[in-house]
Amino acid sequence: LRKDGKPIAVLIAISPIKSSGGEIVGAISILKDISEKQQHEQERRYVLSGARCLLWYADIREANEAHLWWYLNFPDEEAARRFLPLEIHAGETFTHAWYRSRLPDDRKSSDVTGHGSVRDNKSYEQEFRCVCADGSIRWLHEDVHLEIIEPGKRWLAVGVCTDVTARVHSEEALRESERRLRAALHAGNMGVWEWDIRTNAVSRSEETERLLGLIPGTFEATYDAYDRMVHPEDREAQHAALAYSIASGRPYQHEMRIVAPDGGIRWLQDTGGVVYDDHGQAVRMLGTVTDITERKRLEQQFLQSQKMEGIGRLAGGIAHDFNNLLSVILGYAEMVQMELNEDSDLLPNVQNIQSAATRAAKLTAQLLAFARKQVSEARVIRLNDLIVGMNSILKPLIREDIALIAKLAPDAGRVKADPAQMEQVIVNLIVNARDAMPHGGKILIETANVTLADHPLREQTTVVPGEYLLMAISDTGVGMTTKIKDRLFEPFFTTKGVGKGTGLGLATVYGIVKQSGGYILVYSEPGIGTTMKIYLPQVAEAESDRHEAPRAQIDLRGSETVLVVEDEPLVRELTAITLRRNGYTVMEAENGVLALAAAAGYPRDIHLLVTDAIMPEMGGKKLADALSEVRPGTRVLYVSGYTEEVTSIQGILPVGVAFLQKPFSANGLLKKVREVLDAKQA
Ligand code: ADP
Ligand code: MG
């Protein structure tokens, strides 16, 4: 204790004083105040135990080529034990436990790192896991500073270990959430991008690279490189969207096409927003891209089918009125012709009127087919038989330099279709194939059974699942560009010169296939050829009887009573006149209600009802049914009315009823009337 009562630490050294004879004669004692040193020691302990780290130092010596001795020590082992509460086995030192507690994998890797770095005379850092006495696992970060004492032989090392468990766990959690985000973006076909406006650098997620069709790592990460990928036609709109967003601070959403490095075009929806700095300067844009190619394709398909529907309605509407007029023109021309003498100068004129009107009627019929308003006499048929039977029709159509090959599946199923219409389909397709091969080639007709599940036909939005018969007609001709393919089925679309093509061939095919509940697909590449695939629903019913009653030469005149019901006055009048002139008694009515009233007031038999199939208020079928209640013996002949509603004519008129198609000639009408009247009663 010093005089002022403060304790001090003193080091006392005593050494003897000897005489020349070796006798101890005295002693020298030196007292040294070491208070300060002790304080340093205390401070050191305080620092070591308070620092949230573990310190070690090691003297490292080479044992041999493969081994190093590490003489490892802890400047304050107490502090080290507190910092890292390891389990220490009996007889074990902390140094040993320090090494043993590492997870086996980490022990191996830390050995390799430590050994390698020392051999390379390099300081190093590493991370590893230790198991503590309570079983918990701690992540340690070890920063090792190395000093070379004797190159290749001896080193000194100081290690500082910090506990980074919390950081590693949060990193893991972050990685996990990133992984989840990536999976979600991948599932949503959504890529993320970021554009640093000041440096022009663009960074993007893996998904973005995939969406853009980039090979990872091959893309220059700049805005300009990205911009070059945007389809030239969409670039301006894209720039405008970005500029608007930067100026307004509002996010933007924009649809655009990009041209992938492989040349493929994809539709992307690009969404983004701007980040500003403190001075209101736009510094970054962030956003996502989503692949909407499929949606776009469906949209375009929808528009296409809307367009076809619209054109069909227009064409059908015109054809309907036109057809009625043609009936009248043909009818009166025929009457004039009958009244003229064989040697009349006017006869050729009338015949010209007739032939022109007949040609017009054929065109109209094609338009009606396209508009799906042609009356179809659907029967259960085998397409194979039909194709084989057409051989003699098809042969003259194609030239000698074209080979026609048929590959028909022997088990090909039955379909329900109008055979005459199906023949028309095949002829139109074969003629197109021929025209596509001016220098010769091959035409292949195939049939096969196919099952369409929900399998989307490429061009169709919806498919009714089921068994279908596929008929494919392929050629090795010039093929088609996408532009042509898009308009193929439009009526009057033709690439053939004036007077060569009508542009009605495929329009008719389209209408017939649709009317039969089928689908048609086009596969065509310029220079390679074309395949038209037609899918028709198969039916289980047996084939309809193909043998028609032999057509005897029949007298066209008659004396029966006929009730003519037709809302179109000109047509009704013409029908009535034609029948009267040929001996029939004719009653006329302009609609079903009046027809029933007339029939009720008529005292004698009515042998035949000739009625328009579709009329306002009461349709032909309804009228016939009502009439048969009171007059079961009356036979019925339907004249097809080409109004809008006729699309569903198959639903309105049962299969197998007597039909007469407008426009009809006087002869056609008389023949059909006799046929119906003379048919054996069922
Ligand atoms: P048209 O034959 O009177 O021109 P279509 O409706 O039959 O009318 O065909 C329309 C157009 O479709 C044709 O002018 C032609 O350009 C194209 N086309 C049709 N079939 C083929 C084919 N097999 N190969 C190449 N082009 C075809
Ligand atoms: Mg054609």
XYZ file of C-alpha atoms and ligand atoms in Angstrom:
710
model
C 0.000 0.000 0.000
C 1.330 3.310 -0.916
C 1.306 6.183 1.465
C -1.870 7.505 -0.157
C -3.552 4.094 0.457
C -3.520 3.005 -3.232
C -2.285 -0.558 -3.793
C 0.553 -1.069 -6.176
C 2.061 -4.211 -7.672
C 5.739 -4.643 -7.042
C 8.255 -7.045 -8.492
C 11.042 -7.857 -6.075
C 14.349 -9.273 -7.319
C 16.973 -10.280 -4.815
C 20.470 -11.395 -5.642
C 23.303 -12.296 -3.263
C 26.539 -10.358 -2.921
C 29.523 -12.678 -2.537
C 33.001 -12.069 -1.214
C 36.072 -13.014 -3.210
C 36.177 -16.160 -1.130
C 32.658 -17.096 -2.275
C 30.918 -16.238 0.932
C 27.568 -14.511 0.871
C 28.054 -11.210 2.451
C 24.923 -9.373 1.521
C 22.063 -9.045 -0.906
C 20.847 -6.600 -3.412
C 17.128 -6.170 -3.633
C 15.487 -4.358 -6.478
C 11.854 -3.349 -6.249
C 10.071 -2.581 -9.432
C 6.611 -1.076 -9.735
C 4.740 -3.246 -12.228
C 1.233 -1.879 -11.676
C 1.076 -0.677 -15.228
C 1.962 -4.045 -16.746
C -0.645 -5.762 -14.671
C -3.161 -3.330 -15.857
C -2.226 -4.155 -19.442
C -2.745 -7.823 -18.750
C -6.134 -7.119 -17.302
C -7.035 -5.014 -20.251
C -5.925 -7.763 -22.592
C -8.148 -10.293 -20.839
C -10.976 -7.868 -20.877
C -10.583 -7.280 -24.586
C -10.247 -10.953 -25.414
C -13.273 -11.987 -23.448
C -15.371 -9.048 -24.520
C -14.594 -9.240 -28.220
C -17.201 -11.274 -29.940
C -14.664 -13.463 -31.624
C -12.300 -16.308 -30.947
C -8.574 -15.811 -31.388
C -5.893 -18.384 -31.900
C -2.301 -18.338 -32.888
C -0.192 -21.156 -34.209
C 3.374 -22.021 -34.803
C 3.406 -24.125 -37.946
C 6.305 -26.340 -38.896
C 6.918 -28.719 -41.696
C 6.878 -32.351 -40.591
C 7.539 -33.745 -44.053
C 6.404 -33.205 -47.655
C 2.846 -34.122 -46.813
C 2.469 -32.919 -43.247
C 2.575 -29.773 -41.230
C 2.600 -29.557 -37.455
C 0.248 -26.958 -36.083
C 1.084 -25.899 -32.522
C -2.135 -24.097 -31.836
C -2.878 -21.935 -28.789
C -5.546 -19.603 -27.564
C -4.337 -16.398 -25.932
C -7.275 -16.669 -23.590
C -8.674 -20.152 -23.503
C -11.312 -19.159 -20.962
C -12.697 -16.588 -23.340
C -12.513 -19.074 -26.208
C -14.546 -21.644 -24.243
C -17.133 -19.065 -23.396
C -17.358 -17.963 -26.993
C -17.687 -21.495 -28.316
C -19.138 -23.860 -25.694
C -17.839 -27.141 -27.126
C -18.160 -30.520 -25.528
C -14.794 -31.500 -24.165
C -14.176 -35.186 -23.608
C -12.283 -36.477 -20.591
C -8.553 -35.972 -21.023
C -9.065 -33.783 -24.066
C -7.731 -30.259 -24.515
C -9.816 -27.398 -25.878
C -7.494 -27.267 -28.882
C -8.348 -30.867 -29.689
C -12.058 -30.342 -29.167
C -11.858 -27.239 -31.362
C -10.682 -29.408 -34.212
C -12.816 -32.475 -33.527
C -16.147 -30.624 -33.280
C -16.214 -29.605 -36.918
C -18.703 -31.433 -39.153
C -16.746 -34.144 -40.970
C -17.153 -32.567 -44.432
C -16.127 -29.161 -43.166
C -13.151 -30.637 -41.317
C -11.911 -32.128 -44.549
C -12.361 -28.971 -46.543
C -10.838 -26.727 -43.870
C -7.816 -29.074 -43.725
C -7.373 -28.743 -47.464
C -7.742 -24.951 -47.419
C -5.421 -24.472 -44.410
C -2.743 -26.800 -45.674
C -2.846 -25.477 -49.219
C -2.725 -21.828 -48.182
C 0.212 -22.334 -45.837
C 2.096 -24.192 -48.529
C 1.358 -21.277 -50.872
C 2.411 -18.805 -48.169
C -0.983 -17.147 -48.351
C -3.355 -15.760 -45.765
C -6.859 -17.144 -46.145
C -10.481 -17.072 -45.113
C -12.956 -19.870 -44.786
C -16.243 -20.873 -43.224
C -17.115 -24.096 -41.446
C -19.594 -25.585 -39.010
C -18.982 -26.769 -35.425
C -21.240 -28.823 -33.197
C -21.566 -27.300 -29.719
C -22.122 -29.153 -26.435
C -25.891 -28.517 -26.632
C -25.991 -30.071 -30.110
C -26.517 -26.771 -31.909
C -24.513 -26.104 -35.029
C -22.617 -22.848 -35.374
C -21.219 -21.392 -38.551
C -17.790 -19.827 -38.036
C -15.958 -17.489 -40.314
C -12.202 -17.841 -39.900
C -9.818 -15.151 -41.105
C -6.219 -16.385 -40.964
C -3.217 -14.150 -41.265
C 0.009 -15.914 -42.142
C 3.567 -14.806 -41.608
C 6.544 -16.662 -43.057
C 9.314 -17.259 -40.604
C 11.395 -19.611 -42.719
C 10.152 -20.228 -46.236
C 8.791 -23.742 -46.671
C 9.722 -24.659 -43.096
C 8.106 -22.432 -40.507
C 5.201 -20.030 -40.319
C 3.255 -18.128 -37.715
C -0.477 -17.790 -38.053
C -3.140 -15.771 -36.282
C -6.736 -16.718 -36.695
C -9.848 -14.647 -35.940
C -13.101 -16.574 -35.876
C -16.488 -14.901 -35.786
C -19.903 -16.502 -35.430
C -21.816 -16.036 -38.705
C -24.637 -18.510 -38.002
C -27.338 -15.852 -38.185
C -25.999 -14.460 -41.441
C -25.745 -17.903 -43.054
C -29.281 -18.731 -41.976
C -30.662 -15.527 -43.400
C -28.686 -16.130 -46.574
C -30.204 -19.569 -46.796
C -33.662 -18.156 -46.215
C -32.992 -15.585 -48.903
C -31.774 -18.246 -51.297
C -34.866 -20.291 -50.579
C -37.180 -17.380 -51.190
C -35.302 -16.541 -54.374
C -35.643 -20.139 -55.465
C -39.364 -19.978 -54.845
C -39.657 -16.711 -56.707
C -37.700 -18.161 -59.614
C -39.942 -21.205 -59.726
C -43.028 -19.000 -59.686
C -41.665 -16.767 -62.437
C -40.733 -19.828 -64.445
C -44.184 -21.290 -64.039
C -45.712 -17.958 -65.034
C -43.425 -17.628 -68.051
C -42.306 -14.349 -66.559
C -38.833 -12.868 -66.706
C -37.401 -10.001 -64.700
C -35.137 -7.268 -66.047
C -33.460 -4.160 -64.768
C -32.059 -1.301 -66.828
C -29.569 1.144 -65.377
C -30.395 4.222 -67.412
C -27.096 5.982 -66.624
C -24.782 3.143 -67.627
C -27.183 1.562 -70.118
C -26.481 -1.839 -68.547
C -29.297 -4.348 -68.537
C -29.467 -7.261 -66.163
C -32.063 -9.946 -66.497
C -33.130 -13.188 -64.879
C -32.466 -16.601 -66.344
C -36.141 -16.767 -67.189
C -35.876 -13.617 -69.270
C -33.041 -15.172 -71.220
C -35.154 -18.236 -71.796
C -38.141 -16.164 -72.937
C -35.987 -14.183 -75.318
C -34.581 -17.420 -76.704
C -31.040 -16.447 -75.665
C -28.279 -18.904 -75.072
C -27.220 -18.020 -71.496
C -24.108 -15.910 -71.421
C -24.090 -15.002 -75.120
C -26.022 -11.815 -74.820
C -24.508 -8.376 -74.563
C -26.077 -6.956 -71.417
C -26.923 -3.509 -72.727
C -30.124 -1.716 -73.501
C -29.120 -1.384 -77.154
C -28.667 -5.115 -77.583
C -32.071 -5.667 -76.018
C -33.626 -2.987 -78.194
C -32.238 -4.616 -81.335
C -34.218 -7.750 -80.512
C -37.522 -5.907 -80.557
C -39.370 -6.440 -83.823
C -38.708 -3.387 -86.054
C -42.435 -2.734 -86.424
C -42.916 -2.640 -82.650
C -39.818 -0.670 -81.725
C -41.306 2.781 -81.999
C -44.266 1.903 -79.795
C -41.874 0.354 -77.270
C -39.773 3.531 -77.127
C -42.914 5.589 -76.697
C -44.046 3.382 -73.811
C -40.698 3.789 -72.027
C -40.583 7.536 -72.658
C -44.101 7.944 -71.348
C -43.271 5.991 -68.237
C -40.096 7.999 -67.551
C -41.853 11.306 -68.107
C -44.972 10.501 -66.119
C -43.558 8.252 -63.417
C -46.366 5.829 -64.173
C -45.746 2.141 -64.862
C -46.310 1.008 -68.421
C -47.620 -2.161 -70.012
C -46.937 -2.901 -73.607
C -47.218 -5.826 -75.989
C -44.521 -6.367 -78.545
C -42.848 -8.939 -80.687
C -39.229 -9.854 -80.342
C -37.058 -11.626 -82.840
C -35.056 -14.327 -81.065
C -31.513 -15.073 -82.251
C -32.869 -18.200 -83.958
C -35.164 -15.966 -86.023
C -38.332 -17.063 -84.220
C -40.868 -14.386 -83.385
C -42.399 -14.275 -79.923
C -44.987 -12.046 -78.393
C -44.059 -10.562 -75.045
C -45.945 -8.449 -72.620
C -43.472 -5.967 -71.222
C -44.325 -4.236 -67.953
C -42.072 -1.772 -66.181
C -41.669 1.177 -63.876
C -39.072 3.883 -63.163
C -36.900 4.541 -60.121
C -35.811 8.179 -59.548
C -32.921 9.528 -57.493
C -33.231 12.321 -54.892
C -32.992 14.951 -57.601
C -35.904 13.486 -59.522
C -33.612 12.066 -62.165
C -34.727 8.723 -63.640
C -31.941 6.297 -62.851
C -33.325 2.823 -63.303
C -36.186 0.931 -64.809
C -37.388 -2.419 -63.514
C -39.902 -4.708 -65.024
C -41.068 -8.089 -66.184
C -41.634 -9.752 -69.513
C -44.248 -12.454 -70.022
C -44.542 -14.742 -73.006
C -47.982 -14.185 -74.519
C -47.309 -15.849 -77.874
C -49.952 -18.482 -77.259
C -52.566 -15.941 -76.211
C -51.826 -13.816 -79.265
C -52.175 -16.825 -81.502
C -55.586 -17.626 -80.045
C -56.646 -14.000 -80.367
C -55.676 -13.929 -84.007
C -57.449 -17.196 -84.597
C -60.527 -15.804 -82.970
C -60.418 -12.704 -85.165
C -59.900 -14.910 -88.194
C -62.926 -17.027 -87.381
C -64.965 -13.903 -86.651
C -63.977 -12.611 -90.052
C -64.932 -15.864 -91.772
C -68.206 -15.832 -89.920
C -68.890 -12.252 -91.040
C -68.010 -12.928 -94.641
C -70.139 -16.050 -94.527
C -73.144 -14.154 -93.265
C -72.731 -11.538 -95.950
C -72.219 -14.069 -98.720
C -75.107 -16.191 -97.497
C -77.420 -13.198 -97.308
C -76.688 -12.094 -100.842
C -76.866 -15.620 -102.167
C -80.255 -16.169 -100.610
C -81.926 -13.230 -102.340
C -80.009 -13.834 -105.495
C -81.103 -17.421 -105.595
C -84.760 -16.549 -105.432
C -84.303 -14.147 -108.301
C -82.513 -16.823 -110.308
C -85.387 -19.231 -109.788
C -87.677 -16.643 -111.260
C -85.365 -15.822 -114.188
C -84.871 -19.495 -115.025
C -88.534 -20.290 -114.674
C -89.794 -17.537 -116.908
C -87.041 -18.133 -119.447
C -88.178 -21.730 -119.618
C -91.775 -20.678 -120.122
C -90.812 -18.279 -122.897
C -88.766 -21.037 -124.488
C -91.706 -23.420 -124.440
C -93.937 -20.870 -126.086
C -91.496 -20.039 -128.877
C -91.495 -21.956 -132.124
C -88.520 -24.173 -132.867
C -87.420 -21.790 -135.630
C -87.921 -18.543 -133.723
C -85.056 -16.033 -133.900
C -85.566 -15.368 -130.229
C -84.821 -18.923 -129.182
C -80.989 -18.586 -128.940
C -81.418 -15.402 -126.898
C -83.590 -17.185 -124.399
C -81.168 -20.082 -124.270
C -78.342 -17.657 -123.540
C -80.331 -16.218 -120.675
C -80.840 -19.735 -119.361
C -77.211 -20.768 -119.579
C -75.997 -17.553 -117.939
C -78.537 -17.946 -115.176
C -77.496 -21.568 -114.698
C -73.871 -20.516 -114.329
C -74.921 -17.876 -111.846
C -76.871 -20.499 -109.941
C -73.742 -22.652 -109.675
C -71.741 -19.770 -108.252
C -74.504 -19.049 -105.809
C -74.530 -22.658 -104.720
C -70.811 -22.402 -103.926
C -71.370 -19.278 -101.897
C -74.117 -21.020 -100.018
C -71.831 -23.932 -99.331
C -69.260 -21.575 -97.888
C -71.897 -19.895 -95.762
C -72.851 -23.397 -94.577
C -76.330 -22.814 -95.887
C -76.330 -25.441 -98.539
C -78.874 -28.124 -97.881
C -76.864 -31.175 -97.173
C -78.178 -34.651 -97.644
C -75.978 -36.280 -95.068
C -75.708 -40.027 -95.128
C -73.475 -42.509 -93.375
C -70.695 -43.279 -95.820
C -67.258 -44.801 -96.051
C -64.933 -42.168 -97.387
C -62.614 -44.877 -98.727
C -65.353 -46.186 -101.027
C -66.157 -42.688 -102.140
C -62.515 -41.981 -102.994
C -62.120 -45.247 -104.886
C -65.325 -44.544 -106.769
C -64.009 -41.139 -107.814
C -61.046 -42.536 -109.669
C -62.620 -42.005 -113.062
C -63.539 -38.404 -112.185
C -60.122 -37.571 -110.790
C -57.916 -39.105 -113.481
C -58.940 -36.646 -116.224
C -58.483 -33.716 -113.829
C -54.770 -34.233 -113.376
C -52.071 -34.151 -116.018
C -49.771 -36.995 -117.008
C -46.808 -35.564 -115.144
C -48.671 -35.893 -111.857
C -48.910 -39.159 -109.962
C -52.010 -39.717 -107.853
C -51.348 -42.103 -104.979
C -53.930 -43.318 -102.494
C -53.014 -44.753 -99.097
C -56.306 -45.615 -97.504
C -56.446 -47.215 -94.081
C -58.415 -50.440 -94.608
C -60.158 -50.018 -91.259
C -61.056 -46.360 -91.836
C -64.335 -45.654 -90.067
C -67.631 -44.261 -91.247
C -68.654 -40.629 -91.311
C -71.896 -38.816 -91.802
C -71.688 -36.486 -94.749
C -73.304 -35.576 -98.006
C -71.485 -37.711 -100.605
C -71.936 -35.130 -103.331
C -70.439 -32.486 -101.059
C -67.526 -34.723 -100.098
C -66.830 -35.323 -103.768
C -66.807 -31.588 -104.261
C -64.291 -31.246 -101.402
C -61.981 -33.857 -102.890
C -62.197 -32.449 -106.423
C -61.455 -28.919 -105.200
C -58.437 -30.064 -103.211
C -57.074 -32.196 -106.038
C -57.496 -29.368 -108.538
C -55.651 -26.980 -106.208
C -52.868 -29.533 -105.756
C -52.626 -29.912 -109.523
C -52.478 -26.141 -110.030
C -49.702 -25.943 -107.430
C -47.535 -28.339 -109.481
C -47.051 -26.764 -112.919
C -43.985 -28.968 -113.449
C -45.508 -32.181 -112.223
C -45.240 -33.991 -108.927
C -47.187 -36.245 -106.612
C -50.568 -36.069 -104.988
C -51.182 -38.316 -102.031
C -54.627 -39.068 -100.612
C -54.575 -40.730 -97.212
C -57.201 -41.786 -94.740
C -56.708 -42.860 -91.143
C -58.599 -43.207 -87.893
C -57.498 -40.731 -85.271
C -58.604 -39.973 -81.753
C -58.742 -36.324 -80.898
C -58.677 -35.892 -77.181
C -58.525 -32.371 -75.854
C -55.520 -32.269 -78.107
C -55.686 -28.820 -79.625
C -55.503 -28.871 -83.371
C -53.001 -26.220 -84.194
C -55.437 -23.934 -85.935
C -58.480 -24.633 -83.864
C -59.392 -23.108 -80.582
C -61.658 -25.888 -79.456
C -61.999 -29.461 -80.492
C -64.797 -31.790 -79.628
C -62.936 -34.855 -78.348
C -63.698 -38.162 -80.014
C -62.960 -40.511 -82.882
C -62.314 -38.826 -86.197
C -61.582 -39.872 -89.706
C -58.599 -38.056 -91.107
C -58.373 -37.447 -94.815
C -55.129 -35.825 -95.862
C -54.411 -34.598 -99.365
C -50.780 -33.679 -99.938
C -48.915 -32.298 -102.895
C -45.305 -31.602 -103.745
C -46.151 -28.228 -105.220
C -45.166 -24.622 -104.707
C -46.623 -24.343 -101.208
C -47.872 -21.182 -99.584
C -46.590 -18.218 -97.654
C -48.130 -17.301 -94.315
C -49.901 -14.366 -95.962
C -51.686 -16.692 -98.373
C -52.436 -19.203 -95.642
C -54.167 -16.515 -93.583
C -56.686 -15.731 -96.317
C -56.975 -19.137 -97.929
C -60.571 -19.852 -97.052
C -61.987 -16.451 -97.894
C -64.383 -16.541 -100.825
C -62.894 -14.919 -103.920
C -59.383 -15.105 -102.548
C -57.215 -16.407 -105.345
C -53.620 -16.006 -106.468
C -54.453 -17.350 -109.875
C -54.831 -14.987 -112.789
C -58.066 -13.403 -113.934
C -60.322 -16.038 -115.467
C -58.227 -18.851 -113.989
C -59.240 -19.030 -110.358
C -62.539 -18.163 -108.744
C -61.270 -18.235 -105.200
C -64.324 -20.235 -104.234
C -62.759 -23.707 -104.103
C -61.466 -23.641 -100.559
C -64.289 -21.434 -99.317
C -66.633 -24.226 -100.364
C -64.431 -26.878 -98.787
C -64.351 -24.901 -95.569
C -68.120 -24.524 -95.451
C -68.755 -28.184 -96.166
C -66.261 -29.404 -93.583
C -67.662 -27.082 -90.926
C -71.204 -28.112 -91.785
C -70.195 -31.734 -91.321
C -68.865 -30.982 -87.835
C -65.259 -31.368 -88.951
C -62.008 -29.440 -88.891
C -59.594 -28.508 -91.600
C -55.884 -27.823 -91.148
C -53.317 -26.533 -93.580
C -49.645 -27.387 -93.472
C -47.707 -25.630 -96.159
C -44.220 -24.288 -96.744
C -43.177 -22.359 -99.824
C -41.230 -24.648 -102.129
C -42.002 -27.813 -100.187
C -45.665 -28.511 -100.739
C -48.982 -28.531 -99.016
C -50.977 -30.936 -96.909
C -54.624 -30.281 -96.261
C -55.975 -32.342 -93.377
C -59.662 -32.822 -92.905
C -61.003 -34.377 -89.708
C -64.569 -35.656 -89.806
C -66.332 -37.113 -86.767
C -66.791 -40.859 -87.074
C -70.196 -42.399 -86.544
C -71.110 -45.822 -85.238
C -74.242 -46.215 -87.364
C -74.252 -48.585 -90.286
C -73.931 -47.289 -93.804
C -77.024 -45.834 -95.395
C -78.515 -47.848 -98.216
C -76.604 -46.862 -101.268
C -79.014 -48.318 -103.753
C -81.393 -45.687 -104.934
C -84.632 -46.599 -106.606
C -84.041 -47.011 -110.316
C -85.100 -43.922 -112.109
C -87.740 -44.870 -114.591
C -88.632 -42.578 -117.410
C -91.642 -40.873 -115.978
C -94.364 -38.796 -117.470
C -93.959 -35.339 -116.050
C -97.619 -34.385 -116.184
C -100.178 -35.067 -113.477
C -103.700 -34.361 -112.328
C -103.310 -34.348 -108.558
C -103.980 -31.464 -106.235
C -100.928 -29.607 -104.929
C -100.782 -27.038 -102.159
C -97.881 -24.614 -102.771
C -96.694 -22.667 -99.737
C -93.966 -20.088 -100.250
C -93.491 -16.617 -98.828
C -91.603 -15.289 -101.836
C -94.433 -14.239 -104.252
C -92.412 -14.530 -107.463
C -91.231 -18.032 -106.659
C -94.681 -19.126 -105.478
C -96.314 -17.831 -108.617
C -93.769 -19.508 -110.858
C -94.193 -22.829 -109.087
C -97.969 -22.612 -109.346
C -97.931 -21.650 -113.040
C -95.556 -24.484 -113.913
C -97.709 -27.057 -112.130
C -101.008 -25.803 -113.539
C -99.662 -25.875 -117.074
C -98.880 -29.522 -116.547
C -102.318 -30.540 -115.446
C -102.199 -30.151 -111.692
C -104.769 -28.420 -109.561
C -102.864 -25.888 -107.512
C -103.714 -24.077 -104.290
C -101.395 -21.292 -103.140
C -100.663 -19.873 -99.731
C -98.025 -17.431 -98.592
C -97.563 -18.876 -95.129
C -98.330 -21.890 -92.966
C -101.336 -20.416 -91.180
C -103.056 -19.481 -94.419
C -102.114 -22.866 -95.878
C -103.813 -24.721 -93.022
C -106.879 -22.509 -93.385
C -107.014 -23.165 -97.125
C -106.633 -26.894 -96.563
C -109.427 -26.898 -93.976
C -111.801 -25.276 -96.453
C -110.917 -27.574 -99.344
C -113.434 -30.393 -99.795
C -111.332 -32.862 -101.802
C -107.992 -34.631 -101.413
C -104.751 -32.685 -101.308
C -102.129 -35.056 -102.664
C -99.022 -33.036 -102.193
C -97.749 -30.165 -100.108
C -94.863 -28.247 -101.713
C -93.517 -25.979 -99.033
C -90.581 -23.730 -98.420
C -88.557 -25.249 -95.577
C -88.089 -22.027 -93.683
C -90.742 -19.365 -93.485
C -91.523 -16.726 -90.926
C -93.888 -17.789 -88.144
C -94.434 -21.387 -89.177
C -91.669 -23.433 -90.788
C -92.246 -26.093 -93.425
C -91.822 -28.983 -91.020
C -94.312 -27.578 -88.538
C -96.811 -26.982 -91.297
C -96.378 -30.504 -92.661
C -96.871 -31.978 -89.185
C -100.015 -29.916 -88.581
C -101.381 -30.856 -91.962
C -100.722 -34.558 -91.509
C -102.884 -34.482 -88.350
C -105.928 -33.690 -90.462
C -104.795 -35.082 -93.799
C -102.471 -37.997 -93.121
C -102.369 -38.981 -96.803
C -100.811 -35.770 -98.040
C -97.217 -36.142 -99.195
C -94.638 -33.431 -98.664
C -91.919 -31.934 -100.827
C -89.661 -29.377 -99.161
C -88.132 -26.599 -101.161
C -85.025 -25.398 -99.438
C -85.253 -21.802 -98.333
C -81.828 -20.261 -98.042
C -82.467 -18.027 -95.102
C -80.092 -17.562 -92.223
C -81.757 -20.139 -90.056
C -81.065 -22.882 -92.566
C -77.677 -23.442 -90.966
C -79.473 -25.842 -88.736
C -81.578 -27.330 -91.435
C -80.449 -30.799 -90.514
C -82.080 -30.211 -87.188
C -85.213 -28.782 -88.731
C -85.832 -31.371 -91.379
C -85.363 -35.046 -90.689
C -82.990 -36.963 -92.933
C -84.587 -38.646 -95.909
C -87.412 -36.224 -96.624
C -88.046 -35.126 -100.206
C -86.022 -32.088 -101.181
C -85.872 -29.715 -104.040
C -83.080 -27.279 -104.187
C -83.559 -23.689 -105.334
C -83.159 -22.471 -107.951
C -84.993 -25.169 -109.837
C -86.025 -25.522 -113.400
C -89.570 -26.338 -114.463
C -88.382 -29.776 -115.468
C -86.652 -30.292 -112.154
C -89.779 -29.346 -110.269
C -92.072 -31.548 -112.350
C -89.747 -34.533 -112.055
C -89.425 -34.206 -108.338
C -93.185 -33.760 -107.875
C -93.839 -36.942 -109.845
C -91.141 -38.790 -107.937
C -92.776 -37.924 -104.635
C -96.291 -38.668 -105.798
C -95.318 -41.973 -107.399
C -93.117 -43.236 -104.569
C -94.503 -46.299 -102.819
C -96.110 -45.285 -99.572
C -93.823 -46.148 -96.669
P -58.673 -20.866 -106.628
O -58.170 -22.267 -106.791
O -59.818 -20.579 -107.535
O -57.631 -19.823 -106.679
P -59.149 -21.688 -103.930
O -60.065 -21.183 -102.861
O -59.306 -23.122 -104.321
O -59.342 -20.750 -105.170
O -57.684 -21.438 -103.470
C -57.287 -20.152 -103.042
C -55.799 -19.939 -103.175
O -55.121 -20.768 -102.247
C -55.199 -20.345 -104.502
O -55.301 -19.299 -105.455
C -53.760 -20.636 -104.132
O -52.993 -19.470 -104.019
C -53.858 -21.185 -102.741
N -53.812 -22.650 -102.720
C -54.847 -23.485 -102.563
N -54.436 -24.768 -102.560
C -53.094 -24.756 -102.731
C -52.064 -25.770 -102.813
N -52.361 -27.073 -102.732
N -50.800 -25.358 -102.969
C -50.501 -24.040 -103.056
N -51.415 -23.049 -102.987
C -52.701 -23.385 -102.824
Mg -59.214 -23.962 -106.332
